[in-house]
Short mmCIF file of C-alpha atoms in Angstrom, two decimals:
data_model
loop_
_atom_site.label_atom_id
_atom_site.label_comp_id
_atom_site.label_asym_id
_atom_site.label_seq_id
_atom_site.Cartn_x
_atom_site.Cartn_y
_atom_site.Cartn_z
CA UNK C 1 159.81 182.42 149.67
CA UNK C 2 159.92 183.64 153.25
CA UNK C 3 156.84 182.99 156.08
CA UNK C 4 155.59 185.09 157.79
CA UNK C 5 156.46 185.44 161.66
CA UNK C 6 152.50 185.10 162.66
CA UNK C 7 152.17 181.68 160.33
CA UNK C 8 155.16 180.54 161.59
CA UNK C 9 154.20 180.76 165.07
CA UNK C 10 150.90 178.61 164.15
CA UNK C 11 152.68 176.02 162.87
CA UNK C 12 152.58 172.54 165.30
CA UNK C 13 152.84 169.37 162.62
CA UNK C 14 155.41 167.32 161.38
CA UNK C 15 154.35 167.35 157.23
CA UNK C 16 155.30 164.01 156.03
CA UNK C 17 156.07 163.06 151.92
CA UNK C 18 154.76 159.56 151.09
CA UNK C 19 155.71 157.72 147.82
CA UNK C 20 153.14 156.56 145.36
CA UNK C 21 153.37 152.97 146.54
CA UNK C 22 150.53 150.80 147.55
CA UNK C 23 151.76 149.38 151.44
CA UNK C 24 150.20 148.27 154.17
CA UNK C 25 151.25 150.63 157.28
CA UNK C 26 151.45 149.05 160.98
CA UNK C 27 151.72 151.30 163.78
CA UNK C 28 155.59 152.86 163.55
CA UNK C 29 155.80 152.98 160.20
CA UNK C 30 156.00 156.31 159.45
CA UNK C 31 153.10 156.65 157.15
CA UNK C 32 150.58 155.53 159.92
CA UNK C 33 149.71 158.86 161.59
CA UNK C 34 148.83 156.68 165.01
CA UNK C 35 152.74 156.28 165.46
CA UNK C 36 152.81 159.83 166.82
CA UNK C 37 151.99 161.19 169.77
CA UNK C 38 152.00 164.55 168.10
CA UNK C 39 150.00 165.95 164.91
CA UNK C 40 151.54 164.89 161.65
CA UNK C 41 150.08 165.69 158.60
CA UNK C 42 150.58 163.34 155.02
CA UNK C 43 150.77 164.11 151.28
CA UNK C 44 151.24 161.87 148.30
CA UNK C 45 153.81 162.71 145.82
CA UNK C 46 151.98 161.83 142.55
CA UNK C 47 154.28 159.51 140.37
CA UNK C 48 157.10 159.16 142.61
CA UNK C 49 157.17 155.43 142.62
CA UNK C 50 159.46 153.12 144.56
CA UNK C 51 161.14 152.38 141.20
CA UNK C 52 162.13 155.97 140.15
CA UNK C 53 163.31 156.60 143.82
CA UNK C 54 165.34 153.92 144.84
CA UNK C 55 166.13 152.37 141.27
CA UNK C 56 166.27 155.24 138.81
CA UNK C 57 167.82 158.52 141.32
CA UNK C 58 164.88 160.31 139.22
CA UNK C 59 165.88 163.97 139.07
CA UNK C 60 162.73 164.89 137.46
CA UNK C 61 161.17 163.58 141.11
CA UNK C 62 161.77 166.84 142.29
CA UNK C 63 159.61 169.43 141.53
CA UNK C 64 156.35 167.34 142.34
CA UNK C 65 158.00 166.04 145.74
CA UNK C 66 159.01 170.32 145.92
CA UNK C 67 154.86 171.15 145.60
CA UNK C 68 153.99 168.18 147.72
CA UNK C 69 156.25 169.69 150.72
CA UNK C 70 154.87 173.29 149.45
CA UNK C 71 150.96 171.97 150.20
CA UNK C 72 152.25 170.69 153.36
CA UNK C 73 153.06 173.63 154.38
CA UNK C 74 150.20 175.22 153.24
CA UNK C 75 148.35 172.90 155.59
CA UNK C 76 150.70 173.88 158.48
CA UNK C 77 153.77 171.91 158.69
CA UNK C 78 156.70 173.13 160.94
CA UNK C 79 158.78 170.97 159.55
CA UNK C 80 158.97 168.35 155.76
CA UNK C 81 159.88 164.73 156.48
CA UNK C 82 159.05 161.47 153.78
CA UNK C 83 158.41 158.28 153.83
CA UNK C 84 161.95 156.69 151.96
CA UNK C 85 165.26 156.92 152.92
CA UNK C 86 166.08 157.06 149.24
CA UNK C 87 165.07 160.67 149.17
CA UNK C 88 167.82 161.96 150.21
CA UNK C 89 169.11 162.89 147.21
CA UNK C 90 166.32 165.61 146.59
CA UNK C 91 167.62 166.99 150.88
CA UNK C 92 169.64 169.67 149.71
CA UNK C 93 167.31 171.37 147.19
CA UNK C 94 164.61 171.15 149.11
CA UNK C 95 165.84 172.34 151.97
CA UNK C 96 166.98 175.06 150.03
CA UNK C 97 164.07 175.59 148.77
CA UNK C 98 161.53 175.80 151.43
CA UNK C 99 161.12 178.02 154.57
CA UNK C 100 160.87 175.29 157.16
CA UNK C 101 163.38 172.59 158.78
CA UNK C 102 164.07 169.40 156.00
CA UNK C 103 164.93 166.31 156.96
CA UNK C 104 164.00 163.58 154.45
CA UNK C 105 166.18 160.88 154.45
CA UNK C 106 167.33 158.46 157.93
CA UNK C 107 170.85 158.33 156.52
CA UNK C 108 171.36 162.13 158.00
CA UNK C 109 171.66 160.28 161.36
CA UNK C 110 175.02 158.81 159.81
CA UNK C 111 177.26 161.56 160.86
CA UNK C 112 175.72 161.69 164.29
CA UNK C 113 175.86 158.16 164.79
CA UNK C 114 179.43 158.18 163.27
CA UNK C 115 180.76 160.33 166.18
CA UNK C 116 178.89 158.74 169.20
CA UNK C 117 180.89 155.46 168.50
CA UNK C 118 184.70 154.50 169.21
CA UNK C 119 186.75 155.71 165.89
CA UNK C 120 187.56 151.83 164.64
CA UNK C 121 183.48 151.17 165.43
CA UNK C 122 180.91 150.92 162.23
CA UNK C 123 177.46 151.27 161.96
CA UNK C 124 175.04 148.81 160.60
CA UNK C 125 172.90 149.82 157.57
CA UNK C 126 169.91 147.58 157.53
CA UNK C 127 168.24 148.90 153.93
CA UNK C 128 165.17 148.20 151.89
CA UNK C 129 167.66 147.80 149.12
CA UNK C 130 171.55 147.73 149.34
CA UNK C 131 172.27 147.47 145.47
CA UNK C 132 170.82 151.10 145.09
CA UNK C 133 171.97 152.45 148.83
CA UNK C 134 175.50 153.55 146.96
CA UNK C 135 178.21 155.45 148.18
CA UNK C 136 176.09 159.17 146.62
CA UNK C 137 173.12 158.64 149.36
CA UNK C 138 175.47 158.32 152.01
CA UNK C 139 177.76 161.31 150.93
CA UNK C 140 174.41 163.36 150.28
CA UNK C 141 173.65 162.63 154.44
CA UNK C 142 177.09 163.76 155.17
CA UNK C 143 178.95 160.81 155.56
CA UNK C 144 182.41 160.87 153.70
CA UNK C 145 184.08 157.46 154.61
CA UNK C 146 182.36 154.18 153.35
CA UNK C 147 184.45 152.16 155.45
CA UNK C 148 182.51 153.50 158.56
CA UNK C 149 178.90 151.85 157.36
CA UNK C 150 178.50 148.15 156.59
CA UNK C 151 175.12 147.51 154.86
CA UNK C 152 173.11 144.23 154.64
CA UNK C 153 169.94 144.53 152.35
CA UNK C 154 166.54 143.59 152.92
CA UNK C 155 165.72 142.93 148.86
CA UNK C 156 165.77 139.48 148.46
CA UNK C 157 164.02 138.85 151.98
CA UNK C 158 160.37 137.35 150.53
CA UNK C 159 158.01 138.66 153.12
CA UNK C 160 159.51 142.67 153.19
CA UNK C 161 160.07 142.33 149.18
CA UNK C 162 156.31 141.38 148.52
CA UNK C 163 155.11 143.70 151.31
CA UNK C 164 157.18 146.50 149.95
CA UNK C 165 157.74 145.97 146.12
CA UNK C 166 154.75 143.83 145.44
CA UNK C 167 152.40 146.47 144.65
CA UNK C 168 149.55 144.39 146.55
CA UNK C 169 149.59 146.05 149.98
CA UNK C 170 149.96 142.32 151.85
CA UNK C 171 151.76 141.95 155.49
CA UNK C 172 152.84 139.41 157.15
CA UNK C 173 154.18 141.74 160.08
CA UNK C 174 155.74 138.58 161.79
CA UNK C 175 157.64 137.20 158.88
CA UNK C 176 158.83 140.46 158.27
CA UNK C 177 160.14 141.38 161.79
CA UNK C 178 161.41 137.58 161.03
CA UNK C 179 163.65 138.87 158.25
CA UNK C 180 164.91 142.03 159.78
CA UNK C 181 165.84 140.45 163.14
CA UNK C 182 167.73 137.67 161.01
CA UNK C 183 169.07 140.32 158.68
CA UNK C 184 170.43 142.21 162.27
CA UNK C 185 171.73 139.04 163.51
CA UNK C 186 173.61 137.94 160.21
CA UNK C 187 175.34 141.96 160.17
CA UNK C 188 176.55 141.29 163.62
CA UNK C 189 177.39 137.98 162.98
CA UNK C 190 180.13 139.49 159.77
CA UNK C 191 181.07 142.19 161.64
CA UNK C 192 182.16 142.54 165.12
CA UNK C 193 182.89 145.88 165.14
CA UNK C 194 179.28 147.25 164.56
CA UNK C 195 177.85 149.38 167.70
CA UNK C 196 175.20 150.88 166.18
CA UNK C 197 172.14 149.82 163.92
CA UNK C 198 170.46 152.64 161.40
CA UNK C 199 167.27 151.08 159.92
CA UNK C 200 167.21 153.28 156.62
CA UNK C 201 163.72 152.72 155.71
CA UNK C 202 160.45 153.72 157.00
CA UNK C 203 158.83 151.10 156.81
CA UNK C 204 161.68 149.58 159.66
CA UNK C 205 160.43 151.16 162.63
CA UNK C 206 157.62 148.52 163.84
CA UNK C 207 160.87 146.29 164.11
CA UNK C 208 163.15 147.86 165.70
CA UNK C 209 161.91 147.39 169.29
CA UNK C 210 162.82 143.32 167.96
CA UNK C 211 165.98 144.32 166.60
CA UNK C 212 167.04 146.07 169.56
CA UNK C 213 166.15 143.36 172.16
CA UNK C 214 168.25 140.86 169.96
CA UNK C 215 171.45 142.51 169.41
CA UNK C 216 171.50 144.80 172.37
CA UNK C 217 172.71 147.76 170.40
CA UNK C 218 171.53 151.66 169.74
CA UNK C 219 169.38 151.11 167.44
CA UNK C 220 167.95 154.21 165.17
CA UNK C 221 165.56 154.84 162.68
CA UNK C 222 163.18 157.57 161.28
CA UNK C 223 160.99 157.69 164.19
CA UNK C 224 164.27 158.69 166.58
CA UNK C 225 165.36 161.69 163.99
CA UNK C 226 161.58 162.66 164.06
CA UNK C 227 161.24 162.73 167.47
CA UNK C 228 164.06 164.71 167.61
CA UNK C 229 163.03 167.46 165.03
CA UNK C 230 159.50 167.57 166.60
CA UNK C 231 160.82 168.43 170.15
CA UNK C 232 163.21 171.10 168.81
CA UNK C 233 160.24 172.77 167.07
CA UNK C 234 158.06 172.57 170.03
CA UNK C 235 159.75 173.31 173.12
CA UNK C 236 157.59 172.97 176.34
CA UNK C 237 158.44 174.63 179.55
CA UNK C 238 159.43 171.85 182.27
CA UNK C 239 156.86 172.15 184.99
CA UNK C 240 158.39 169.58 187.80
CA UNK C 241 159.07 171.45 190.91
CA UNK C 242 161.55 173.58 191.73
CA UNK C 243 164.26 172.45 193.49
CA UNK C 244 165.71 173.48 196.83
CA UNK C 245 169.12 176.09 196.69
CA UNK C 246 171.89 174.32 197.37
CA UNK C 247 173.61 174.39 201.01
CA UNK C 248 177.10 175.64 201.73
CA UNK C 249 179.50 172.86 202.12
CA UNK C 250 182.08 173.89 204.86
#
């Protein structure tokens, strides 16, 4: 289905997919709408739990996520975004399918990330779960050679696994940022040759400010490919003053 020119010119937010999962959002999560300085708009895919996401690769996910990015647009999204990493195994169809820019998963950094560091270099996967993150997601974000990633998993970390799979909605933002700055340190620690950090899930941005400051690395996330998309779709004229023509040099 094609929009119309006029619509499309009306169009301003960033139209974000969130998972049916009960969790406490802190400012840069992705889900919190304060994290942007621009309008974002949210809709709940009904029944697309954690579990069929990241554990099952539910095909049958995709026509409600497919409506949920439909009313998004509806609402006046310039562009469909979610709130897991995991989803990006449903990126091709639905950017297929829909009329607007589609970027759903952090992994399609990789391939941008993979050519801004040295050849031999790898980039460091921090994930809410590395026993599902399999070789599939990262070929579905464009990245061919697993010998280019290494990937340390946030699963068995207590705080992020009862704030994220608990089902309760509890915090503890400091134990958490805790765990993912250890998590960092211990990837770094294994492997020298990291230069780059890609937080896969969305619920990673409110530490990455910690990460960054402890292993003094690029650090990326879904709030940097965001960012990114948003300013593409909404160009602004540069207003700083001219500057001066240039003199001959003799």
């Amino acid at each position: 289905m094609k929009m119309p020119m006029d619509a499309k010119k009306n169009r301003a937010a960033i139209g974000i997919l969130v998972t049916d999962a009960v969790i406490t959002r802190p400012p840069g999560d992705v889900g919190n709408p304060a994290t942007y300085p621009f309008p974002v708009l949210y809709q709940k895919v009904p029944t697309a739990s954690l579990g069929r996401i990241i554990e099952n690769k539910d095909p049958s996910l995709l026509p409600p996520i497919r409506e949920a990015a439909w009313e998004l647009i509806r609402k006046g999204a310039a562009a469909i975004t979610s709130t897991c990493g995991f989803m990006i195994l449903y990126q091709q169809e639905l950017a297929r399918a829909l009329p607007v820019p589609v970027f759903v998963s952090s992994l399609l950094q990789l391939p941008f990330i993979r050519r801004i560091i040295g050849s031999e270099d790898r980039i460091g996967i921090l994930t809410a779960h590395s026993v599902h993150l399999t070789m599939l997601h990262l070929r579905f974000a464009g990245l061919e050679d697993p010998g280019a990633v290494m990937v340390v998993g946030l699963e068995e970390r207590p705080a992020f696994r009862e704030a994220i799979f608990g089902g309760a909605g509890a915090l503890d933002f400091s134990a958490i940022q805790q765990e993912v700055v250890e998590a960092a340190r211990e990837l770094i620690r294994e492997e020298s040759r990291v230069k780059a950090i890609l937080l896969e899930c969305a619920n990673l941005p409110p530490y990455a400010a910690a990460v960054q400051a402890t292993v003094q690395l690029p650090v990326f996330d879904f709030n940097t490919m965001i960012h990114q998309v948003y300013r593409a779709i909404r160009q602004a004229p540069y207003s700083a003053p001219f500057p001066p023509p240039p003199t001959s040099s003799k």
